[in-house]
Short mmCIF file of C-alpha atoms and ligand atoms in Angstrom, two decimals:
data_model
loop_
_atom_site.label_atom_id
_atom_site.label_comp_id
_atom_site.label_asym_id
_atom_site.label_seq_id
_atom_site.Cartn_x
_atom_site.Cartn_y
_atom_site.Cartn_z
CA MET A 236 25.77 -21.16 20.99
CA ASN A 237 25.27 -17.45 20.75
CA LYS A 238 22.18 -15.94 19.20
CA GLU A 239 24.04 -14.90 16.07
CA SER A 240 24.98 -18.40 15.02
CA THR A 241 21.53 -19.88 15.65
CA ALA A 242 19.72 -17.13 13.74
CA LEU A 243 18.06 -18.08 10.50
CA GLN A 244 20.37 -17.39 7.53
CA THR A 245 18.03 -17.93 4.60
CA LEU A 246 14.31 -17.59 4.21
CA ARG A 247 12.32 -19.11 1.38
CA LEU A 248 8.89 -17.66 0.70
CA THR A 249 6.12 -18.13 -1.80
CA ARG A 250 6.63 -15.24 -4.24
CA PRO A 251 4.97 -12.21 -2.60
CA ASP A 252 2.47 -9.71 -4.02
CA ASP A 253 2.18 -5.98 -3.34
CA TRP A 254 -1.44 -5.06 -2.57
CA HIS A 255 -0.91 -1.26 -2.76
CA LEU A 256 1.49 0.27 -5.26
CA HIS A 257 2.01 3.49 -7.23
CA LEU A 258 3.64 2.89 -10.61
CA ARG A 259 2.91 6.31 -12.20
CA ASP A 260 3.22 6.46 -15.99
CA GLY A 261 5.58 7.14 -18.90
CA ALA A 262 9.31 7.40 -18.15
CA VAL A 263 8.78 7.11 -14.38
CA LEU A 264 6.81 3.90 -14.84
CA ALA A 265 9.64 2.47 -16.95
CA SER A 266 12.17 3.32 -14.23
CA VAL A 267 10.30 1.99 -11.20
CA LEU A 268 8.47 -1.06 -12.59
CA PRO A 269 11.54 -3.38 -12.73
CA HIS A 270 12.10 -2.89 -8.99
CA THR A 271 8.64 -4.16 -8.17
CA ALA A 272 8.65 -6.92 -10.79
CA HIS A 273 11.98 -8.19 -9.46
CA GLN A 274 10.35 -8.99 -6.11
CA PHE A 275 6.61 -9.30 -6.58
CA ALA A 276 4.45 -11.46 -8.83
CA ARG A 277 1.48 -9.09 -8.83
CA ALA A 278 0.49 -5.70 -7.51
CA ILE A 279 -2.67 -3.73 -6.98
CA VAL A 280 -1.88 -0.63 -9.04
CA MET A 281 -3.22 2.65 -7.70
CA PRO A 282 -5.24 4.82 -10.12
CA ASN A 283 -4.16 8.29 -8.92
CA LEU A 284 -2.59 9.38 -12.18
CA LYS A 285 -3.13 12.87 -13.60
CA PRO A 286 -5.88 12.62 -14.81
CA PRO A 287 -7.00 9.64 -12.70
CA ILE A 288 -8.00 6.24 -14.06
CA THR A 289 -11.78 6.38 -13.73
CA THR A 290 -13.02 3.96 -16.41
CA THR A 291 -12.42 0.33 -17.27
CA GLU A 292 -11.23 1.44 -20.69
CA GLN A 293 -8.57 3.68 -19.14
CA ALA A 294 -7.56 0.90 -16.74
CA ALA A 295 -7.13 -1.54 -19.63
CA ALA A 296 -5.01 0.98 -21.56
CA TYR A 297 -2.89 1.70 -18.45
CA ARG A 298 -2.44 -2.04 -17.92
CA THR A 299 -1.15 -2.35 -21.50
CA ARG A 300 1.33 0.50 -20.90
CA ILE A 301 2.58 -1.25 -17.76
CA LEU A 302 3.09 -4.54 -19.60
CA GLU A 303 4.86 -2.71 -22.43
CA ALA A 304 7.22 -1.10 -19.89
CA LEU A 305 8.13 -4.46 -18.39
CA PRO A 306 11.68 -5.49 -19.36
CA GLN A 307 12.00 -8.61 -21.52
CA GLY A 308 12.09 -11.80 -19.53
CA MET A 309 10.42 -10.38 -16.41
CA GLN A 310 7.04 -11.62 -15.27
CA PHE A 311 4.57 -9.40 -13.49
CA GLU A 312 0.82 -9.07 -13.39
CA PRO A 313 -0.69 -5.62 -12.80
CA LEU A 314 -4.03 -5.79 -10.99
CA MET A 315 -5.88 -2.65 -11.97
CA THR A 316 -8.10 -0.32 -9.95
CA LEU A 317 -10.53 2.49 -10.70
CA TYR A 318 -10.54 5.87 -9.00
CA LEU A 319 -13.94 6.51 -7.42
CA THR A 320 -15.44 9.94 -8.14
CA ASP A 321 -18.79 11.50 -7.29
CA ASN A 322 -19.79 10.52 -10.84
CA THR A 323 -18.70 6.87 -11.08
CA SER A 324 -21.79 5.02 -12.31
CA PRO A 325 -23.06 1.61 -11.18
CA ASP A 326 -22.81 0.59 -14.83
CA GLU A 327 -19.07 1.34 -14.83
CA ILE A 328 -18.69 -1.03 -11.88
CA ARG A 329 -20.45 -3.79 -13.77
CA LYS A 330 -18.14 -3.20 -16.75
CA ALA A 331 -15.09 -3.21 -14.48
CA LYS A 332 -16.13 -6.51 -12.92
CA GLU A 333 -16.85 -8.11 -16.28
CA SER A 334 -13.45 -7.02 -17.66
CA GLY A 335 -11.67 -9.32 -15.20
CA LEU A 336 -8.84 -6.74 -15.15
CA VAL A 337 -10.14 -4.44 -12.41
CA HIS A 338 -9.78 -5.77 -8.87
CA GLY A 339 -10.82 -2.81 -6.75
CA VAL A 340 -12.20 0.71 -6.71
CA LYS A 341 -10.27 3.29 -4.75
CA LEU A 342 -11.78 5.92 -2.50
CA TYR A 343 -9.69 9.05 -2.13
CA PRO A 344 -11.53 11.57 0.00
CA ALA A 345 -11.10 14.77 -2.08
CA GLY A 346 -7.89 16.52 -1.10
CA ALA A 347 -6.63 13.77 1.25
CA THR A 348 -3.37 12.95 -0.54
CA THR A 349 -1.29 13.13 -3.75
CA ASN A 350 -3.52 13.57 -6.85
CA SER A 351 -6.80 13.27 -4.95
CA ASP A 352 -8.45 16.47 -6.20
CA ALA A 353 -10.93 14.48 -8.28
CA GLY A 354 -11.80 12.31 -5.28
CA VAL A 355 -15.10 11.85 -3.52
CA THR A 356 -16.57 14.91 -1.81
CA ASP A 357 -19.34 13.02 0.00
CA LEU A 358 -19.70 9.23 0.06
CA LYS A 359 -23.47 9.60 0.14
CA LYS A 360 -23.26 10.63 -3.52
CA CYS A 361 -21.77 7.22 -4.33
CA TYR A 362 -24.26 4.93 -2.62
CA ARG A 363 -25.81 3.46 -5.77
CA THR A 364 -22.34 2.73 -7.06
CA LEU A 365 -21.24 1.24 -3.74
CA GLU A 366 -24.37 -0.95 -3.73
CA MET A 367 -23.36 -2.27 -7.14
CA MET A 368 -19.85 -2.97 -5.82
CA GLN A 369 -21.37 -4.91 -2.95
CA GLU A 370 -23.59 -6.83 -5.37
CA VAL A 371 -20.84 -7.86 -7.80
CA GLY A 372 -18.15 -8.37 -5.14
CA MET A 373 -15.89 -5.46 -6.14
CA PRO A 374 -13.69 -4.41 -3.20
CA LEU A 375 -13.61 -0.79 -2.04
CA LEU A 376 -10.04 0.29 -1.27
CA MET A 377 -9.81 3.32 0.96
CA HIS A 378 -7.34 6.05 1.77
CA GLY A 379 -8.75 6.24 5.28
CA GLU A 380 -8.32 9.82 6.40
CA VAL A 381 -10.85 12.60 6.80
CA THR A 382 -9.93 15.82 5.03
CA ASP A 383 -11.35 18.34 7.48
CA GLN A 384 -8.38 20.64 8.07
CA ALA A 385 -9.75 21.43 11.53
CA ILE A 386 -8.93 17.85 12.54
CA ASP A 387 -5.36 17.32 13.64
CA ILE A 388 -3.35 15.47 10.98
CA PHE A 389 -2.39 12.77 13.49
CA ASP A 390 -6.08 12.09 14.25
CA ARG A 391 -7.47 11.97 10.72
CA GLU A 392 -7.36 8.18 10.42
CA ALA A 393 -9.05 7.51 13.77
CA VAL A 394 -11.77 10.06 12.97
CA PHE A 395 -12.27 8.45 9.55
CA ILE A 396 -13.16 5.17 11.26
CA ASP A 397 -15.91 6.83 13.30
CA GLN A 398 -17.23 9.28 10.72
CA VAL A 399 -16.91 7.36 7.46
CA LEU A 400 -15.99 3.70 7.80
CA GLN A 401 -18.40 2.57 10.50
CA PRO A 402 -21.50 4.26 9.01
CA LEU A 403 -20.59 2.93 5.55
CA ARG A 404 -20.19 -0.63 6.79
CA ARG A 405 -23.44 -0.42 8.75
CA ASP A 406 -25.25 0.58 5.55
CA LEU A 407 -23.42 -1.90 3.28
CA PRO A 408 -22.41 -4.80 5.51
CA MET A 409 -21.51 -7.16 2.64
CA LEU A 410 -19.22 -4.69 0.86
CA LYS A 411 -15.64 -5.94 0.73
CA VAL A 412 -13.36 -3.25 2.12
CA VAL A 413 -9.58 -2.78 2.25
CA PHE A 414 -8.41 -0.16 4.71
CA GLU A 415 -5.21 0.88 2.94
CA HIS A 416 -1.89 1.73 4.59
CA ILE A 417 -3.18 1.72 8.17
CA THR A 418 -1.09 3.72 10.62
CA THR A 419 -2.80 3.62 14.02
CA LYS A 420 -3.72 1.19 16.77
CA HIS A 421 -7.33 2.33 16.23
CA ALA A 422 -7.28 1.04 12.66
CA ALA A 423 -5.42 -2.16 13.55
CA GLU A 424 -7.92 -2.95 16.29
CA TYR A 425 -10.91 -2.05 14.18
CA VAL A 426 -9.78 -4.33 11.34
CA ALA A 427 -8.87 -7.18 13.68
CA GLN A 428 -12.16 -7.10 15.55
CA SER A 429 -14.99 -5.97 13.33
CA ASP A 430 -17.44 -8.21 11.48
CA GLY A 431 -17.62 -8.79 7.76
CA GLN A 432 -15.16 -8.79 4.92
CA ILE A 433 -12.44 -6.32 5.79
CA GLY A 434 -8.72 -6.36 5.24
CA ALA A 435 -5.89 -3.87 5.67
CA THR A 436 -2.56 -3.22 4.04
CA ILE A 437 0.45 -2.15 6.09
CA THR A 438 3.56 -0.49 4.67
CA ALA A 439 7.12 -1.39 5.61
CA HIS A 440 7.85 2.16 6.71
CA HIS A 441 4.95 2.23 9.16
CA LEU A 442 6.25 -1.03 10.66
CA LEU A 443 9.81 0.28 10.96
CA TYR A 444 9.38 3.89 12.01
CA ASN A 445 7.45 6.24 14.23
CA ARG A 446 7.01 9.96 13.65
CA ASN A 447 10.29 10.90 15.31
CA GLU A 448 12.03 9.64 12.19
CA ILE A 449 10.76 12.67 10.24
CA PHE A 450 12.49 15.08 12.61
CA LYS A 451 15.73 13.30 13.57
CA GLY A 452 18.43 16.00 13.55
CA GLY A 453 16.42 18.19 11.15
CA ILE A 454 13.47 17.77 8.83
CA ARG A 455 13.81 14.64 6.72
CA PRO A 456 11.34 14.75 3.84
CA HIS A 457 11.98 11.20 2.64
CA TYR A 458 10.14 9.95 5.74
CA TYR A 459 7.08 12.07 4.96
CA CYS A 460 4.14 10.15 3.57
CA LEU A 461 0.39 10.09 4.05
CA PRO A 462 -1.02 8.99 6.32
CA VAL A 463 1.92 10.49 8.23
CA LEU A 464 3.98 8.28 10.57
CA LYS A 465 2.47 8.14 14.05
CA ARG A 466 3.61 7.65 17.67
CA GLU A 467 5.58 4.58 18.79
CA GLU A 468 2.54 2.95 20.41
CA HIS A 469 0.85 2.92 17.01
CA ARG A 470 3.89 1.45 15.28
CA GLN A 471 3.89 -1.31 17.86
CA ALA A 472 0.20 -2.01 17.27
CA LEU A 473 0.87 -2.31 13.53
CA VAL A 474 3.75 -4.75 14.13
CA LYS A 475 1.48 -6.77 16.38
CA ALA A 476 -1.23 -6.88 13.70
CA ALA A 477 1.14 -7.73 10.84
CA THR A 478 2.83 -10.52 12.81
CA SER A 479 -0.38 -11.83 14.40
CA GLY A 480 -1.04 -14.36 11.65
CA SER A 481 -4.47 -12.82 11.05
CA ALA A 482 -5.42 -13.18 7.38
CA ARG A 483 -6.95 -9.69 7.47
CA PHE A 484 -3.52 -8.03 7.32
CA PHE A 485 -1.39 -8.10 4.21
CA LEU A 486 1.55 -6.45 2.50
CA GLY A 487 1.02 -3.18 0.64
CA THR A 488 4.14 -1.11 0.16
CA ASP A 489 2.46 2.14 -0.88
CA SER A 490 5.74 2.73 -2.69
CA ALA A 491 5.10 6.24 -4.01
CA PRO A 492 7.89 7.63 -6.19
CA HIS A 493 8.38 11.38 -6.40
CA PRO A 494 11.38 13.07 -8.03
CA LYS A 495 14.05 14.00 -5.49
CA GLY A 496 13.51 17.70 -6.14
CA MET A 497 9.81 17.42 -5.30
CA LYS A 498 10.58 15.71 -1.98
CA GLU A 499 13.42 18.07 -0.99
CA HIS A 500 11.25 21.13 -1.44
CA ALA A 501 9.61 23.90 0.59
CA CYS A 502 6.31 22.03 0.15
CA GLY A 503 7.54 18.47 -0.34
CA CYS A 504 5.35 15.73 -1.78
CA ALA A 505 4.06 12.89 0.40
CA GLY A 506 5.28 9.38 -0.35
CA CYS A 507 8.15 6.99 0.42
CA TYR A 508 9.94 5.06 -2.31
CA THR A 509 10.28 1.44 -1.19
CA ALA A 510 9.79 -0.61 -4.37
CA LEU A 511 13.55 -1.13 -4.65
CA HIS A 512 13.90 -3.02 -1.37
CA ALA A 513 10.39 -3.65 -0.12
CA ILE A 514 10.59 -7.30 0.82
CA GLU A 515 13.95 -6.75 2.53
CA LEU A 516 12.47 -3.89 4.58
CA TYR A 517 9.56 -6.10 5.65
CA ALA A 518 11.99 -8.93 6.50
CA GLU A 519 13.89 -6.49 8.70
CA ALA A 520 10.68 -5.46 10.49
CA PHE A 521 9.51 -9.05 11.01
CA ASP A 522 13.01 -10.12 12.11
CA ARG A 523 13.15 -7.36 14.74
CA ALA A 524 9.79 -8.59 16.04
CA GLY A 525 11.09 -12.18 16.17
CA ALA A 526 8.36 -13.15 13.73
CA LEU A 527 10.05 -14.17 10.48
CA ASP A 528 7.80 -17.24 10.46
CA LYS A 529 4.82 -14.93 9.97
CA LEU A 530 6.24 -13.08 6.96
CA GLU A 531 5.04 -15.52 4.32
CA GLY A 532 1.38 -15.33 5.35
CA PHE A 533 1.48 -11.54 5.40
CA ALA A 534 3.49 -11.11 2.20
CA SER A 535 2.36 -13.99 0.01
CA ILE A 536 -0.86 -15.63 1.20
CA HIS A 537 -3.40 -13.40 2.98
CA GLY A 538 -3.78 -10.81 0.21
CA ALA A 539 -4.43 -13.31 -2.57
CA ALA A 540 -7.00 -15.06 -0.38
CA PHE A 541 -8.78 -11.78 0.34
CA TYR A 542 -8.92 -10.83 -3.35
CA GLY A 543 -9.98 -14.36 -4.34
CA LEU A 544 -6.90 -14.92 -6.49
CA PRO A 545 -4.70 -18.02 -6.69
CA ARG A 546 -1.60 -18.27 -4.55
CA ASN A 547 1.66 -17.80 -6.47
CA THR A 548 3.49 -21.03 -7.26
CA GLN A 549 7.01 -19.58 -7.58
CA SER A 550 9.17 -18.72 -4.62
CA ILE A 551 11.88 -16.27 -3.59
CA THR A 552 14.82 -16.62 -1.22
CA LEU A 553 16.06 -14.00 1.20
CA VAL A 554 19.55 -14.30 2.64
CA ARG A 555 20.90 -12.68 5.79
CA GLU A 556 23.52 -10.49 4.18
CA SER A 557 24.26 -6.84 4.79
CA TRP A 558 24.05 -4.39 1.89
CA THR A 559 23.86 -0.64 1.50
CA ILE A 560 20.79 1.08 0.09
CA PRO A 561 21.86 3.40 -2.76
CA ALA A 562 21.69 7.17 -2.25
CA GLU A 563 19.49 7.68 -5.29
CA LEU A 564 18.37 6.01 -8.48
CA PRO A 565 17.59 7.31 -11.96
CA MET A 566 13.89 7.94 -12.51
CA GLY A 567 12.75 9.31 -15.86
CA ASP A 568 14.74 12.51 -16.35
CA ALA A 569 15.22 12.93 -12.58
CA THR A 570 16.24 10.75 -9.63
CA VAL A 571 14.38 9.14 -6.76
CA VAL A 572 15.69 8.64 -3.23
CA PRO A 573 14.80 5.24 -1.79
CA LEU A 574 13.69 5.00 1.83
CA ASP A 575 16.68 4.75 4.17
CA ALA A 576 19.14 5.72 1.42
CA GLY A 577 22.71 5.11 2.57
CA ALA A 578 21.71 2.86 5.47
CA SER A 579 22.36 -0.87 5.47
CA LEU A 580 19.86 -3.70 5.48
CA ASN A 581 20.44 -7.16 6.93
CA TRP A 582 18.35 -9.12 4.44
CA ARG A 583 18.89 -9.38 0.72
CA LEU A 584 16.78 -10.93 -2.01
CA ALA A 585 18.86 -13.71 -3.60
N1 LIG B 153 1.22 7.64 0.39
C1 LIG B 153 1.61 8.81 -0.02
O1 LIG B 153 2.16 9.57 0.77
N2 LIG B 153 1.46 9.21 -1.32
C2 LIG B 153 0.77 8.51 -2.36
C3 LIG B 153 -0.70 8.64 -2.27
C4 LIG B 153 -1.33 7.81 -1.16
O2 LIG B 153 -1.22 6.59 -1.14
O3 LIG B 153 -1.99 8.38 -0.27
C5 LIG B 153 1.24 9.04 -3.71
O4 LIG B 153 0.59 8.77 -4.71
O5 LIG B 153 2.27 9.74 -3.76
ZN1 LIG B 154 -3.24 6.81 0.33
ZN1 LIG B 155 -0.79 4.91 -1.87
#
């Protein structure tokens, strides 16, 4: 028998969750939310709105807006986060924990990425708040890049590990930490090997592509995100981590919608839109690695365990069936270009 005919044709998984997602707000939220809710049971919703979600009250109101935007008959649970600032108080953390709605607090080093201007200028200013997070078991989610413009953009994640992450975890060894959207072998190795409660999310695009994708035949802004795609050796290290079976690695799409005109621009926004076809993109990446048997742990089990949430009881089915990713989709009063628009995918959500 040839390989084709022995290959798996359908794949049934516990319904997955997305542990790193941008839903935005208003008309954009209404456009993108159904894509996520079609595939995922829950998602950790990023707080980098303008202005950011910095209080439990704002998070609760945002959660209500998300649920109101959910089409009739769809089920989805938004897991809210707060945006850490220099001024976030320990008391706010206690409130967030007691609400039961807030599942993490996000560190954006000031200026590191989209809507991070209100982010933390120096983590030392947040130590009392971080101590409270450690005490109540509130995870710290991190955009793990230093912002020093003198540091090469391709090195900012590795330098973050040395300059920020390691000192922080030495000082607060019981703090639960999620290293978001890791992009380097340094991060993958650090998360796999270090002590304590640490997890990492990995995007589909960082599993599928290296940095050459941004420059293939011309500059291709839809492959530009932060942290930026890295060399092939890093992509391979991420695939190895994601398919290793280690419970420290879990799915986080970092689907980050920007209007087409803001991506195809002289100073284009960072972010890839993958909510439309996220699980199919991950299936493709795991299939190429010969590791489809490891997809369920990564997509549906490890994240819930890390966050101390129950495993989903429903399931989804993926079928091996080629389909073409649309060129663009309506989004509010604009359009959004999904990652790999026009290309075909070999897996389809049934
Ligand atoms: N990943 C990105 O390139 N962009 C994200 C922000 C982020 O996650 O850093 C966004 O909000 O657009
Ligand atoms: Zn980020
Ligand atoms: Zn993000």
